[in-house]
Protein backbone atom coordinates (compact mmCIF):
# COMPACT_ATOMS: atom_id res chain seq x y z
CA UNK A 1 0.00 0.00 0.00
CA UNK A 2 1.48 3.32 -1.07
CA UNK A 3 0.15 5.49 1.74
CA UNK A 4 1.11 2.84 4.26
CA UNK A 5 -2.46 2.60 5.42
CA UNK A 6 -3.55 -0.86 6.46
CA UNK A 7 -6.71 -1.34 4.40
CA UNK A 8 -6.99 -4.95 5.46
CA UNK A 9 -7.30 -3.96 9.10
CA UNK A 10 -9.99 -1.43 8.23
CA UNK A 11 -11.95 -4.04 6.31
CA UNK A 12 -11.56 -6.49 9.15
CA UNK A 13 -12.75 -4.04 11.80
CA UNK A 14 -15.67 -3.00 9.60
CA UNK A 15 -16.74 -6.58 8.88
CA UNK A 16 -16.44 -7.71 12.48
CA UNK A 17 -18.46 -4.65 13.46
CA UNK A 18 -21.11 -5.38 10.88
CA UNK A 19 -21.49 -8.97 12.05
CA UNK A 20 -21.56 -8.11 15.75
CA UNK A 21 -24.22 -5.51 14.89
CA UNK A 22 -26.60 -8.43 14.27
CA UNK A 23 -26.71 -9.24 17.96
CA UNK A 24 -27.33 -5.57 18.76
CA UNK A 25 -30.19 -5.51 16.30
CA UNK A 26 -31.62 -8.62 18.02
CA UNK A 27 -31.52 -6.95 21.42
CA UNK A 28 -33.01 -3.85 19.83
CA UNK A 29 -35.83 -6.01 18.47
CA UNK A 30 -36.71 -6.89 22.05
CA UNK A 31 -37.13 -3.20 22.90
CA UNK A 32 -39.00 -2.42 19.70
CA UNK A 33 -41.44 -5.32 20.15
CA UNK A 34 -42.52 -4.09 23.55
CA UNK A 35 -42.61 -0.44 22.54
CA UNK A 36 -44.62 -1.12 19.42
CA UNK A 37 -46.91 -3.62 21.11
CA UNK A 38 -47.58 -1.91 24.41
CA UNK A 39 -46.06 1.58 24.25
CA UNK A 40 -43.63 0.82 27.08
CA UNK A 41 -39.86 1.26 27.05
CA UNK A 42 -38.66 -1.78 28.90
CA UNK A 43 -35.51 -0.88 30.79
CA UNK A 44 -35.43 -4.44 32.15
CA UNK A 45 -34.52 -5.83 28.71
CA UNK A 46 -30.94 -6.48 29.83
CA UNK A 47 -32.30 -8.44 32.76
CA UNK A 48 -34.23 -10.69 30.38
CA UNK A 49 -30.90 -11.41 28.69
CA UNK A 50 -29.32 -12.08 32.05
CA UNK A 51 -32.17 -14.38 33.13
CA UNK A 52 -31.96 -16.29 29.85
CA UNK A 53 -28.24 -16.85 30.26
CA UNK A 54 -28.54 -17.93 33.91
CA UNK A 55 -31.48 -20.24 33.24
CA UNK A 56 -29.63 -21.84 30.36
CA UNK A 57 -26.47 -22.27 32.42
CA UNK A 58 -28.51 -23.87 35.19
CA UNK A 59 -30.34 -26.27 32.89
CA UNK A 60 -27.40 -27.12 30.66
CA UNK A 61 -24.45 -27.21 33.06
CA UNK A 62 -25.88 -27.68 36.54
CA UNK A 63 -28.68 -30.10 35.61
CA UNK A 64 -26.78 -31.68 32.72
CA UNK A 65 -29.61 -31.33 30.24
CA UNK A 66 -28.72 -31.54 26.55
CA UNK A 67 -28.50 -28.24 24.69
CA UNK A 68 -31.87 -28.42 22.93
CA UNK A 69 -34.05 -29.35 25.93
CA UNK A 70 -32.12 -26.86 28.06
CA UNK A 71 -32.74 -24.16 25.47
CA UNK A 72 -36.45 -24.91 25.18
CA UNK A 73 -36.82 -25.02 28.96
CA UNK A 74 -34.99 -21.69 29.24
CA UNK A 75 -37.11 -19.95 26.62
CA UNK A 76 -40.30 -21.29 28.19
CA UNK A 77 -39.18 -20.15 31.64
CA UNK A 78 -38.24 -16.65 30.50
CA UNK A 79 -41.50 -16.35 28.55
CA UNK A 80 -43.36 -17.32 31.72
CA UNK A 81 -41.47 -14.73 33.78
CA UNK A 82 -42.21 -12.10 31.13
CA UNK A 83 -45.92 -12.99 31.16
CA UNK A 84 -46.01 -12.76 34.97
CA UNK A 85 -44.27 -9.38 34.86
CA UNK A 86 -46.76 -8.10 32.28
CA UNK A 87 -49.69 -9.29 34.37
CA UNK A 88 -48.49 -8.15 37.78
CA UNK A 89 -46.62 -4.91 37.01
CA UNK A 90 -47.42 -3.51 33.57
CA UNK A 91 -51.13 -4.16 33.34
CA UNK A 92 -52.01 -2.43 36.63
CA UNK A 93 -49.94 0.53 35.42
CA UNK A 94 -51.62 0.83 32.04
CA UNK A 95 -52.98 4.33 31.55
CA UNK A 96 -50.47 5.78 34.02
CA UNK A 97 -47.96 8.46 32.97
CA UNK A 98 -45.08 7.24 30.79
CA UNK A 99 -42.57 8.20 33.44
CA UNK A 100 -44.26 5.99 36.08
CA UNK A 101 -44.16 2.96 33.81
CA UNK A 102 -40.57 3.75 32.95
CA UNK A 103 -39.57 3.87 36.59
CA UNK A 104 -41.36 0.59 37.16
CA UNK A 105 -39.32 -1.17 34.48
CA UNK A 106 -36.10 0.32 35.87
CA UNK A 107 -37.09 -0.93 39.32
CA UNK A 108 -37.98 -4.29 37.86
CA UNK A 109 -34.50 -4.48 36.33
CA UNK A 110 -32.87 -3.84 39.71
CA UNK A 111 -35.11 -6.40 41.39
CA UNK A 112 -34.27 -9.11 38.84
CA UNK A 113 -30.61 -8.22 39.27
CA UNK A 114 -30.95 -8.69 43.01
CA UNK A 115 -32.71 -12.02 42.62
CA UNK A 116 -30.02 -13.35 40.31
CA UNK A 117 -27.30 -12.16 42.70
CA UNK A 118 -29.05 -13.87 45.60
CA UNK A 119 -29.65 -17.17 43.81
CA UNK A 120 -26.48 -17.60 41.75
CA UNK A 121 -24.05 -15.26 43.52
CA UNK A 122 -22.05 -12.50 41.90
CA UNK A 123 -19.24 -14.65 40.54
CA UNK A 124 -18.39 -15.33 36.92
CA UNK A 125 -19.39 -18.61 35.31
CA UNK A 126 -17.97 -20.11 32.17
CA UNK A 127 -20.81 -20.62 29.68
CA UNK A 128 -20.68 -23.61 27.34
CA UNK A 129 -19.74 -22.73 23.77
CA UNK A 130 -22.76 -23.10 21.53
CA UNK A 131 -21.74 -21.46 18.28
CA UNK A 132 -18.85 -22.87 16.20
CA UNK A 133 -15.62 -20.99 16.86
CA UNK A 134 -13.89 -21.87 13.61
CA UNK A 135 -12.98 -18.49 12.10
CA UNK A 136 -13.99 -17.38 8.64
CA UNK A 137 -11.09 -16.35 6.46
CA UNK A 138 -11.54 -14.03 3.50
CA UNK A 139 -8.12 -13.43 1.99
CA UNK A 140 -6.15 -11.68 4.73
CA UNK A 141 -9.24 -10.99 6.80
CA UNK A 142 -10.10 -13.19 9.73
CA UNK A 143 -13.50 -13.05 11.38
CA UNK A 144 -14.22 -15.04 14.55
CA UNK A 145 -16.74 -17.81 13.87
CA UNK A 146 -18.94 -16.93 16.82
CA UNK A 147 -19.41 -13.41 15.51
CA UNK A 148 -20.57 -14.66 12.11
CA UNK A 149 -22.87 -17.33 13.52
CA UNK A 150 -24.37 -14.93 16.05
CA UNK A 151 -25.17 -12.69 13.08
CA UNK A 152 -26.80 -15.55 11.19
CA UNK A 153 -28.85 -16.52 14.24
CA UNK A 154 -29.96 -12.92 14.82
CA UNK A 155 -30.86 -12.51 11.16
CA UNK A 156 -32.97 -15.68 11.20
CA UNK A 157 -34.85 -14.64 14.32
CA UNK A 158 -35.48 -11.11 13.06
CA UNK A 159 -36.61 -12.43 9.67
CA UNK A 160 -38.89 -14.91 11.45
CA UNK A 161 -40.55 -12.17 13.47
CA UNK A 162 -40.92 -9.94 10.44
CA UNK A 163 -42.69 -12.73 8.54
CA UNK A 164 -44.76 -13.59 11.60
CA UNK A 165 -46.02 -10.02 11.94
CA UNK A 166 -46.69 -9.72 8.24
CA UNK A 167 -48.46 -13.00 7.52
CA UNK A 168 -49.59 -14.89 10.60
CA UNK A 169 -53.03 -14.25 11.96
CA UNK A 170 -51.81 -13.65 15.50
CA UNK A 171 -49.02 -11.42 14.21
CA UNK A 172 -51.48 -9.28 12.29
CA UNK A 173 -53.75 -9.18 15.31
CA UNK A 174 -50.79 -8.02 17.41
CA UNK A 175 -50.06 -5.23 14.94
CA UNK A 176 -53.70 -4.24 14.96
CA UNK A 177 -53.85 -4.24 18.76
CA UNK A 178 -50.66 -2.20 18.89
CA UNK A 179 -51.85 0.46 16.47
CA UNK A 180 -55.40 0.82 17.81
CA UNK A 181 -56.35 -1.24 20.88
CA UNK A 182 -59.92 0.07 21.04
CA UNK A 183 -60.77 -0.98 17.50
CA UNK A 184 -58.96 -4.28 17.96
CA UNK A 185 -61.19 -5.03 20.95
CA UNK A 186 -64.30 -4.40 18.89
CA UNK A 187 -63.08 -6.88 16.29
CA UNK A 188 -62.93 -9.55 18.96
CA UNK A 189 -59.16 -9.41 19.44
CA UNK A 190 -58.20 -10.06 23.04
CA UNK A 191 -55.83 -7.13 23.47
CA UNK A 192 -54.64 -8.30 26.89
CA UNK A 193 -53.62 -11.57 25.31
CA UNK A 194 -51.69 -9.89 22.49
CA UNK A 195 -49.92 -7.66 25.02
CA UNK A 196 -49.00 -10.67 27.12
CA UNK A 197 -47.74 -12.40 23.98
CA UNK A 198 -45.67 -9.32 23.11
CA UNK A 199 -43.88 -9.50 26.44
CA UNK A 200 -43.32 -13.23 26.07
CA UNK A 201 -41.81 -12.75 22.61
CA UNK A 202 -39.56 -9.96 23.85
CA UNK A 203 -38.50 -12.17 26.75
CA UNK A 204 -37.61 -14.98 24.36
CA UNK A 205 -35.67 -12.65 22.07
CA UNK A 206 -33.81 -11.26 25.07
CA UNK A 207 -33.05 -14.73 26.41
CA UNK A 208 -31.56 -15.89 23.10
CA UNK A 209 -29.43 -12.75 22.91
CA UNK A 210 -28.36 -13.26 26.53
CA UNK A 211 -27.30 -16.85 25.95
CA UNK A 212 -25.25 -15.89 22.90
CA UNK A 213 -23.63 -12.89 24.59
CA UNK A 214 -22.91 -14.99 27.68
CA UNK A 215 -21.30 -17.70 25.59
CA UNK A 216 -19.10 -15.15 23.81
CA UNK A 217 -18.02 -13.40 27.01
CA UNK A 218 -18.83 -14.87 30.39
CA UNK A 219 -21.81 -15.22 32.65
CA UNK A 220 -22.17 -12.63 35.40
CA UNK A 221 -24.95 -10.29 36.58
CA UNK A 222 -23.22 -7.60 34.51
CA UNK A 223 -24.33 -9.41 31.35
CA UNK A 224 -27.52 -7.35 31.26
CA UNK A 225 -25.47 -4.18 30.92
CA UNK A 226 -25.03 -4.91 27.22
CA UNK A 227 -28.63 -3.88 26.65
CA UNK A 228 -28.03 -0.34 27.88
CA UNK A 229 -25.58 0.20 25.06
CA UNK A 230 -28.25 -1.03 22.70
CA UNK A 231 -30.67 1.58 23.99
CA UNK A 232 -28.58 4.03 21.98
CA UNK A 233 -29.23 1.86 18.95
CA UNK A 234 -32.95 1.96 19.46
CA UNK A 235 -33.18 5.69 19.89
CA UNK A 236 -31.14 5.98 16.74
CA UNK A 237 -33.38 3.61 14.82
CA UNK A 238 -36.63 5.00 16.11
CA UNK A 239 -38.42 3.12 18.87
CA UNK A 240 -41.20 1.74 16.73
CA UNK A 241 -39.39 0.43 13.70
CA UNK A 242 -37.96 -3.06 13.25
CA UNK A 243 -36.13 -1.93 10.10
CA UNK A 244 -34.67 0.94 12.06
CA UNK A 245 -33.47 -1.42 14.78
CA UNK A 246 -31.69 -3.57 12.22
CA UNK A 247 -29.96 -0.74 10.37
CA UNK A 248 -29.03 1.14 13.50
CA UNK A 249 -27.75 -2.07 15.09
CA UNK A 250 -25.42 -2.62 12.17
CA UNK A 251 -24.24 1.01 12.12
CA UNK A 252 -23.45 1.02 15.81
CA UNK A 253 -21.72 -2.34 15.51
CA UNK A 254 -19.42 -0.95 12.82
CA UNK A 255 -18.76 2.31 14.67
CA UNK A 256 -17.95 0.47 17.90
CA UNK A 257 -15.64 -1.93 16.17
CA UNK A 258 -13.80 0.82 14.28
CA UNK A 259 -13.40 2.92 17.40
CA UNK A 260 -12.17 -0.03 19.41
CA UNK A 261 -9.71 -0.85 16.64
CA UNK A 262 -8.29 2.62 16.09
CA UNK A 263 -8.88 4.55 19.30
CA UNK A 264 -8.88 1.75 21.85
CA UNK A 265 -11.46 -0.02 23.97
CA UNK A 266 -11.96 2.85 26.42
CA UNK A 267 -13.27 5.29 23.83
CA UNK A 268 -15.40 2.58 22.28
CA UNK A 269 -18.17 2.94 24.82
CA UNK A 270 -18.46 6.68 24.27
CA UNK A 271 -18.47 7.03 20.50
CA UNK A 272 -21.86 5.38 19.85
CA UNK A 273 -23.51 7.77 22.29
CA UNK A 274 -21.82 10.76 20.69
CA UNK A 275 -23.01 9.57 17.28
CA UNK A 276 -26.52 9.12 18.59
CA UNK A 277 -26.45 12.57 20.15
CA UNK A 278 -25.40 14.08 16.85
CA UNK A 279 -28.11 12.23 14.92
CA UNK A 280 -30.80 13.06 17.43
CA UNK A 281 -29.98 16.75 17.10
CA UNK A 282 -30.90 16.49 13.43
CA UNK A 283 -33.68 13.90 13.61
CA UNK A 284 -35.14 13.82 17.15
CA UNK A 285 -37.54 10.99 16.16
CA UNK A 286 -34.71 8.70 15.05
CA UNK A 287 -33.73 7.54 11.61
CA UNK A 288 -36.91 5.61 10.84
CA UNK A 289 -39.34 6.31 13.64
CA UNK A 290 -42.60 8.17 13.32
CA UNK A 291 -42.48 11.81 14.24
CA UNK A 292 -44.80 11.85 17.21
CA UNK A 293 -42.73 9.59 19.43
CA UNK A 294 -42.97 10.52 23.07
CA UNK A 295 -39.64 11.97 24.07
CA UNK A 296 -38.12 11.25 27.43
CA UNK B 1 -90.92 -9.46 16.08
CA UNK B 2 -88.65 -10.67 18.82
CA UNK B 3 -85.93 -8.40 20.15
CA UNK B 4 -82.30 -9.27 19.37
CA UNK B 5 -80.96 -6.51 21.58
CA UNK B 6 -82.61 -5.28 24.70
CA UNK B 7 -81.22 -2.37 26.65
CA UNK B 8 -82.84 -2.11 30.06
CA UNK B 9 -82.63 0.86 32.42
CA UNK B 10 -79.04 1.62 31.43
CA UNK B 11 -77.28 4.26 33.52
CA UNK B 12 -73.80 5.66 32.99
CA UNK B 13 -71.98 8.47 34.80
CA UNK B 14 -68.66 10.19 34.29
CA UNK B 15 -67.84 11.77 37.62
CA UNK B 16 -70.86 13.96 38.35
CA UNK B 17 -72.18 13.93 34.80
CA UNK B 18 -74.94 11.53 33.92
CA UNK B 19 -74.26 10.48 30.35
CA UNK B 20 -77.11 7.98 30.28
CA UNK B 21 -80.12 7.87 32.55
CA UNK B 22 -82.37 4.80 32.64
CA UNK B 23 -82.15 4.25 28.91
CA UNK B 24 -84.38 1.43 27.67
CA UNK B 25 -85.18 0.28 24.16
CA UNK B 26 -85.15 -2.82 22.00
CA UNK B 27 -83.84 -3.57 18.54
CA UNK B 28 -85.92 -6.19 16.77
CA UNK B 29 -84.41 -9.04 14.83
CA UNK B 30 -83.91 -8.23 11.16
CA UNK B 31 -84.89 -4.58 11.48
CA UNK B 32 -83.04 -1.31 11.21
CA UNK B 33 -83.26 0.73 14.39
CA UNK B 34 -81.88 4.26 14.49
CA UNK B 35 -80.71 6.24 17.51
CA UNK B 36 -80.93 9.98 16.97
CA UNK B 37 -80.52 13.02 19.16
CA UNK B 38 -78.70 16.35 19.35
CA UNK B 39 -74.94 16.43 19.86
CA UNK B 40 -73.97 15.34 23.35
CA UNK B 41 -77.24 13.45 23.88
CA UNK B 42 -75.32 10.27 24.78
CA UNK B 43 -75.63 8.31 21.55
CA UNK B 44 -72.01 7.26 21.31
CA UNK B 45 -71.88 6.61 25.07
CA UNK B 46 -74.81 4.27 24.52
CA UNK B 47 -72.94 2.48 21.73
CA UNK B 48 -69.83 2.20 23.87
CA UNK B 49 -71.89 0.71 26.70
CA UNK B 50 -73.47 -1.84 24.38
CA UNK B 51 -70.18 -2.87 22.79
CA UNK B 52 -68.45 -3.09 26.15
CA UNK B 53 -66.05 -0.15 26.45
CA UNK B 54 -67.93 1.62 29.16
CA UNK B 55 -69.08 -0.15 32.28
CA UNK B 56 -72.60 1.14 32.94
CA UNK B 57 -73.34 1.90 36.58
CA UNK B 58 -76.79 0.32 36.34
CA UNK B 59 -79.02 -1.61 34.00
CA UNK B 60 -78.54 -4.49 31.61
CA UNK B 61 -77.67 -5.20 28.02
CA UNK B 62 -79.39 -8.35 26.83
CA UNK B 63 -78.24 -9.76 23.51
CA UNK B 64 -79.89 -12.75 21.88
CA UNK B 65 -81.45 -13.75 25.19
CA UNK B 66 -78.23 -13.53 27.22
CA UNK B 67 -77.24 -10.84 29.70
CA UNK B 68 -73.91 -9.58 28.34
CA UNK B 69 -73.55 -6.62 30.72
CA UNK B 70 -70.48 -8.10 32.39
CA UNK B 71 -68.65 -9.40 29.31
CA UNK B 72 -65.50 -7.67 28.00
CA UNK B 73 -65.69 -6.07 24.55
CA UNK B 74 -63.85 -8.79 22.65
CA UNK B 75 -66.17 -11.50 23.98
CA UNK B 76 -69.21 -9.47 22.93
CA UNK B 77 -67.68 -9.24 19.48
CA UNK B 78 -67.35 -13.01 19.50
CA UNK B 79 -71.08 -13.36 20.19
CA UNK B 80 -71.94 -11.46 17.02
CA UNK B 81 -71.82 -7.79 17.92
CA UNK B 82 -69.96 -5.72 15.33
CA UNK B 83 -69.61 -1.97 15.09
CA UNK B 84 -68.03 0.86 13.18
CA UNK B 85 -66.78 4.13 14.58
CA UNK B 86 -67.73 7.73 14.11
CA UNK B 87 -64.17 8.53 13.09
CA UNK B 88 -62.88 5.96 10.66
CA UNK B 89 -60.93 3.45 12.74
CA UNK B 90 -59.00 1.42 10.19
CA UNK B 91 -55.48 0.13 10.72
CA UNK B 92 -53.65 2.61 8.56
CA UNK B 93 -50.50 0.61 7.96
CA UNK B 94 -52.39 -2.33 6.46
CA UNK B 95 -54.04 -3.12 3.16
CA UNK B 96 -57.79 -3.12 2.63
CA UNK B 97 -57.84 -6.91 2.54
CA UNK B 98 -55.82 -7.29 5.76
CA UNK B 99 -58.12 -4.86 7.50
CA UNK B 100 -61.17 -6.82 6.41
CA UNK B 101 -59.62 -10.17 7.29
CA UNK B 102 -59.00 -8.95 10.81
CA UNK B 103 -62.76 -8.81 11.18
CA UNK B 104 -62.97 -12.53 10.45
CA UNK B 105 -60.08 -13.60 12.64
CA UNK B 106 -62.04 -13.63 15.85
CA UNK B 107 -64.19 -16.46 14.51
CA UNK B 108 -61.31 -18.76 13.63
CA UNK B 109 -60.22 -21.52 15.94
CA UNK B 110 -56.50 -21.96 15.51
CA UNK B 111 -54.16 -20.41 18.08
CA UNK B 112 -50.93 -18.38 18.07
CA UNK B 113 -48.69 -21.35 17.37
CA UNK B 114 -50.66 -23.24 14.74
CA UNK B 115 -51.36 -20.02 12.89
CA UNK B 116 -47.65 -19.32 13.07
CA UNK B 117 -46.80 -22.36 11.00
CA UNK B 118 -49.52 -21.46 8.58
CA UNK B 119 -50.17 -25.10 7.87
CA UNK B 120 -52.87 -27.72 8.23
CA UNK B 121 -56.08 -26.63 9.81
CA UNK B 122 -54.90 -23.04 10.20
CA UNK B 123 -54.12 -22.78 6.53
CA UNK B 124 -57.42 -24.33 5.48
CA UNK B 125 -59.26 -21.98 7.80
CA UNK B 126 -57.40 -19.00 6.41
CA UNK B 127 -58.19 -20.00 2.84
CA UNK B 128 -61.84 -20.57 3.67
CA UNK B 129 -62.01 -17.17 5.30
CA UNK B 130 -60.37 -15.59 2.31
CA UNK B 131 -62.92 -17.10 -0.12
CA UNK B 132 -65.83 -16.19 2.06
CA UNK B 133 -64.62 -12.60 2.39
CA UNK B 134 -64.07 -12.32 -1.35
CA UNK B 135 -67.59 -13.47 -2.08
CA UNK B 136 -69.70 -12.12 0.72
CA UNK B 137 -67.94 -8.92 1.64
CA UNK B 138 -65.67 -7.59 -1.09
CA UNK B 139 -67.97 -8.34 -4.03
CA UNK B 140 -71.02 -7.40 -2.04
CA UNK B 141 -69.71 -3.96 -1.12
CA UNK B 142 -68.11 -3.39 -4.54
CA UNK B 143 -64.60 -2.74 -3.26
CA UNK B 144 -62.94 -5.35 -5.45
CA UNK B 145 -60.72 -2.80 -7.20
CA UNK B 146 -59.10 -1.48 -4.01
CA UNK B 147 -58.55 -4.72 -2.09
CA UNK B 148 -54.76 -4.59 -2.23
CA UNK B 149 -54.34 -0.87 -1.65
CA UNK B 150 -53.25 0.63 1.63
CA UNK B 151 -56.24 2.13 3.44
CA UNK B 152 -54.38 5.33 4.26
CA UNK B 153 -54.63 6.74 0.75
CA UNK B 154 -58.30 5.99 0.11
CA UNK B 155 -60.95 8.67 -0.17
CA UNK B 156 -63.06 9.12 2.93
CA UNK B 157 -66.21 7.52 1.55
CA UNK B 158 -64.32 4.36 0.60
CA UNK B 159 -62.62 4.21 3.99
CA UNK B 160 -66.04 4.19 5.60
CA UNK B 161 -67.07 1.38 3.27
CA UNK B 162 -63.96 -0.65 4.16
CA UNK B 163 -64.80 -0.22 7.81
CA UNK B 164 -68.29 -1.53 7.07
CA UNK B 165 -66.71 -4.44 5.18
CA UNK B 166 -64.56 -5.30 8.17
CA UNK B 167 -67.60 -5.32 10.44
CA UNK B 168 -69.45 -7.56 7.95
CA UNK B 169 -66.53 -9.99 7.88
CA UNK B 170 -67.29 -10.67 11.54
CA UNK B 171 -70.57 -12.22 10.37
CA UNK B 172 -72.42 -10.27 13.01
CA UNK B 173 -75.93 -10.77 14.23
CA UNK B 174 -76.09 -7.12 15.17
CA UNK B 175 -74.33 -4.44 13.19
CA UNK B 176 -73.86 -1.14 15.01
CA UNK B 177 -73.02 1.82 12.80
CA UNK B 178 -71.92 5.08 14.39
CA UNK B 179 -72.72 7.84 11.88
CA UNK B 180 -72.11 5.79 8.73
CA UNK B 181 -72.66 8.71 6.35
CA UNK B 182 -71.21 11.58 8.37
CA UNK B 183 -69.11 13.83 6.14
CA UNK B 184 -70.21 12.08 2.94
CA UNK B 185 -71.50 13.78 -0.16
CA UNK B 186 -74.95 13.00 -1.53
CA UNK B 187 -73.85 10.22 -3.86
CA UNK B 188 -71.73 8.50 -1.21
CA UNK B 189 -74.62 8.79 1.22
CA UNK B 190 -77.02 7.13 -1.19
CA UNK B 191 -74.55 4.31 -1.84
CA UNK B 192 -74.12 3.73 1.85
CA UNK B 193 -77.86 3.76 2.49
CA UNK B 194 -78.32 1.18 -0.26
CA UNK B 195 -75.64 -1.07 1.26
CA UNK B 196 -77.20 -0.84 4.71
CA UNK B 197 -80.60 -1.77 3.28
CA UNK B 198 -79.07 -4.68 1.36
CA UNK B 199 -77.34 -5.91 4.50
CA UNK B 200 -80.63 -5.90 6.33
CA UNK B 201 -82.82 -7.28 3.54
CA UNK B 202 -80.53 -9.87 1.93
CA UNK B 203 -78.56 -10.98 4.97
CA UNK B 204 -81.20 -10.51 7.61
CA UNK B 205 -78.66 -8.75 9.82
CA UNK B 206 -80.11 -6.53 12.50
CA UNK B 207 -78.83 -2.96 12.24
CA UNK B 208 -78.54 -0.34 14.97
CA UNK B 209 -77.35 3.01 13.72
CA UNK B 210 -76.58 6.49 14.95
CA UNK B 211 -77.07 9.15 12.31
CA UNK B 212 -77.58 12.87 11.95
CA UNK B 213 -78.76 12.69 8.35
CA UNK B 214 -82.49 12.77 9.06
CA UNK B 215 -83.45 12.07 5.47
CA UNK B 216 -81.61 8.80 5.52
CA UNK B 217 -82.76 7.83 9.02
CA UNK B 218 -86.41 8.36 8.16
CA UNK B 219 -86.02 6.52 4.84
CA UNK B 220 -84.42 3.29 5.98
CA UNK B 221 -85.29 2.79 9.66
CA UNK B 222 -88.15 0.69 10.97
CA UNK B 223 -87.83 2.18 14.41
CA UNK B 224 -86.30 5.35 15.79
CA UNK B 225 -85.14 6.02 19.36
CA UNK B 226 -84.59 9.65 20.32
CA UNK B 227 -82.09 10.56 23.04
CA UNK B 228 -81.71 13.93 24.68
CA UNK B 229 -79.48 14.69 27.68
CA UNK B 230 -78.97 10.98 28.22
CA UNK B 231 -82.64 10.08 28.35
CA UNK B 232 -84.99 8.47 25.87
CA UNK B 233 -87.55 11.15 25.00
CA UNK B 234 -89.35 9.28 22.24
CA UNK B 235 -89.38 6.01 20.36
CA UNK B 236 -91.48 4.59 17.56
CA UNK B 237 -91.80 4.52 13.80
CA UNK B 238 -90.20 7.38 11.85
CA UNK B 239 -93.60 9.03 11.40
CA UNK B 240 -94.50 8.80 15.07
CA UNK B 241 -91.14 10.23 16.09
CA UNK B 242 -91.27 13.04 13.58
CA UNK B 243 -94.56 14.25 15.00
CA UNK B 244 -93.55 13.87 18.65
CA UNK B 245 -93.59 17.29 20.41
CA UNK B 246 -90.63 16.42 22.67
CA UNK B 247 -88.55 15.63 19.61
CA UNK B 248 -89.43 18.86 17.88
CA UNK B 249 -88.57 20.75 21.06
CA UNK B 250 -85.22 18.98 21.42
CA UNK B 251 -84.23 19.71 17.87
CA UNK B 252 -85.79 23.10 17.22
CA UNK B 253 -86.16 24.63 20.69
CA UNK B 254 -89.19 25.33 22.89
CA UNK B 255 -90.84 28.02 20.79
CA UNK B 256 -90.90 25.97 17.64
CA UNK B 257 -92.58 23.16 19.57
CA UNK B 258 -95.31 25.57 20.72
CA UNK B 259 -95.73 26.82 17.20
CA UNK B 260 -96.06 23.25 15.93
CA UNK B 261 -98.57 22.28 18.62
Tab-separated table of C-alpha atoms in Angstrom, chain A residues 160-161 163-193 197 201, chain B residues 51 53 72-74 77-78 81-83 85 89-91 93-94 98-99 102-103 105-106 108-112 115-116 118 122 125-126 166 170:
chain	number	residue	atom	x	y	z
A	160	UNK	CA	-38.891	-14.909	11.451
A	161	UNK	CA	-40.551	-12.168	13.468
A	163	UNK	CA	-42.694	-12.732	8.544
A	164	UNK	CA	-44.765	-13.587	11.603
A	165	UNK	CA	-46.020	-10.022	11.942
A	166	UNK	CA	-46.688	-9.717	8.237
A	167	UNK	CA	-48.455	-12.999	7.524
A	168	UNK	CA	-49.587	-14.890	10.603
A	169	UNK	CA	-53.028	-14.250	11.961
A	170	UNK	CA	-51.813	-13.649	15.500
A	171	UNK	CA	-49.019	-11.424	14.207
A	172	UNK	CA	-51.477	-9.282	12.287
A	173	UNK	CA	-53.753	-9.181	15.311
A	174	UNK	CA	-50.794	-8.022	17.406
A	175	UNK	CA	-50.061	-5.232	14.939
A	176	UNK	CA	-53.701	-4.240	14.964
A	177	UNK	CA	-53.850	-4.243	18.760
A	178	UNK	CA	-50.662	-2.196	18.889
A	179	UNK	CA	-51.850	0.463	16.473
A	180	UNK	CA	-55.400	0.818	17.813
A	181	UNK	CA	-56.354	-1.242	20.879
A	182	UNK	CA	-59.925	0.068	21.037
A	183	UNK	CA	-60.770	-0.983	17.496
A	184	UNK	CA	-58.961	-4.280	17.964
A	185	UNK	CA	-61.190	-5.027	20.953
A	186	UNK	CA	-64.305	-4.397	18.887
A	187	UNK	CA	-63.082	-6.880	16.288
A	188	UNK	CA	-62.927	-9.553	18.955
A	189	UNK	CA	-59.162	-9.415	19.440
A	190	UNK	CA	-58.204	-10.062	23.040
A	191	UNK	CA	-55.834	-7.132	23.474
A	192	UNK	CA	-54.635	-8.295	26.885
A	193	UNK	CA	-53.621	-11.569	25.309
A	197	UNK	CA	-47.743	-12.398	23.985
A	201	UNK	CA	-41.812	-12.745	22.605
B	51	UNK	CA	-70.179	-2.871	22.790
B	53	UNK	CA	-66.049	-0.147	26.454
B	72	UNK	CA	-65.495	-7.671	28.001
B	73	UNK	CA	-65.687	-6.066	24.551
B	74	UNK	CA	-63.847	-8.793	22.652
B	77	UNK	CA	-67.679	-9.239	19.479
B	78	UNK	CA	-67.350	-13.011	19.499
B	81	UNK	CA	-71.825	-7.786	17.920
B	82	UNK	CA	-69.961	-5.725	15.331
B	83	UNK	CA	-69.607	-1.971	15.094
B	85	UNK	CA	-66.778	4.131	14.584
B	89	UNK	CA	-60.927	3.446	12.743
B	90	UNK	CA	-59.002	1.416	10.190
B	91	UNK	CA	-55.481	0.125	10.722
B	93	UNK	CA	-50.495	0.612	7.956
B	94	UNK	CA	-52.386	-2.327	6.460
B	98	UNK	CA	-55.819	-7.291	5.758
B	99	UNK	CA	-58.123	-4.862	7.502
B	102	UNK	CA	-58.999	-8.951	10.813
B	103	UNK	CA	-62.760	-8.806	11.183
B	105	UNK	CA	-60.083	-13.605	12.641
B	106	UNK	CA	-62.039	-13.628	15.846
B	108	UNK	CA	-61.310	-18.758	13.633
B	109	UNK	CA	-60.223	-21.519	15.943
B	110	UNK	CA	-56.500	-21.958	15.510
B	111	UNK	CA	-54.161	-20.405	18.077
B	112	UNK	CA	-50.930	-18.375	18.066
B	115	UNK	CA	-51.363	-20.023	12.888
B	116	UNK	CA	-47.645	-19.321	13.065
B	118	UNK	CA	-49.520	-21.457	8.584
B	122	UNK	CA	-54.901	-23.040	10.205
B	125	UNK	CA	-59.263	-21.976	7.802
B	126	UNK	CA	-57.398	-19.002	6.410
B	166	UNK	CA	-64.564	-5.302	8.174
B	170	UNK	CA	-67.289	-10.666	11.540
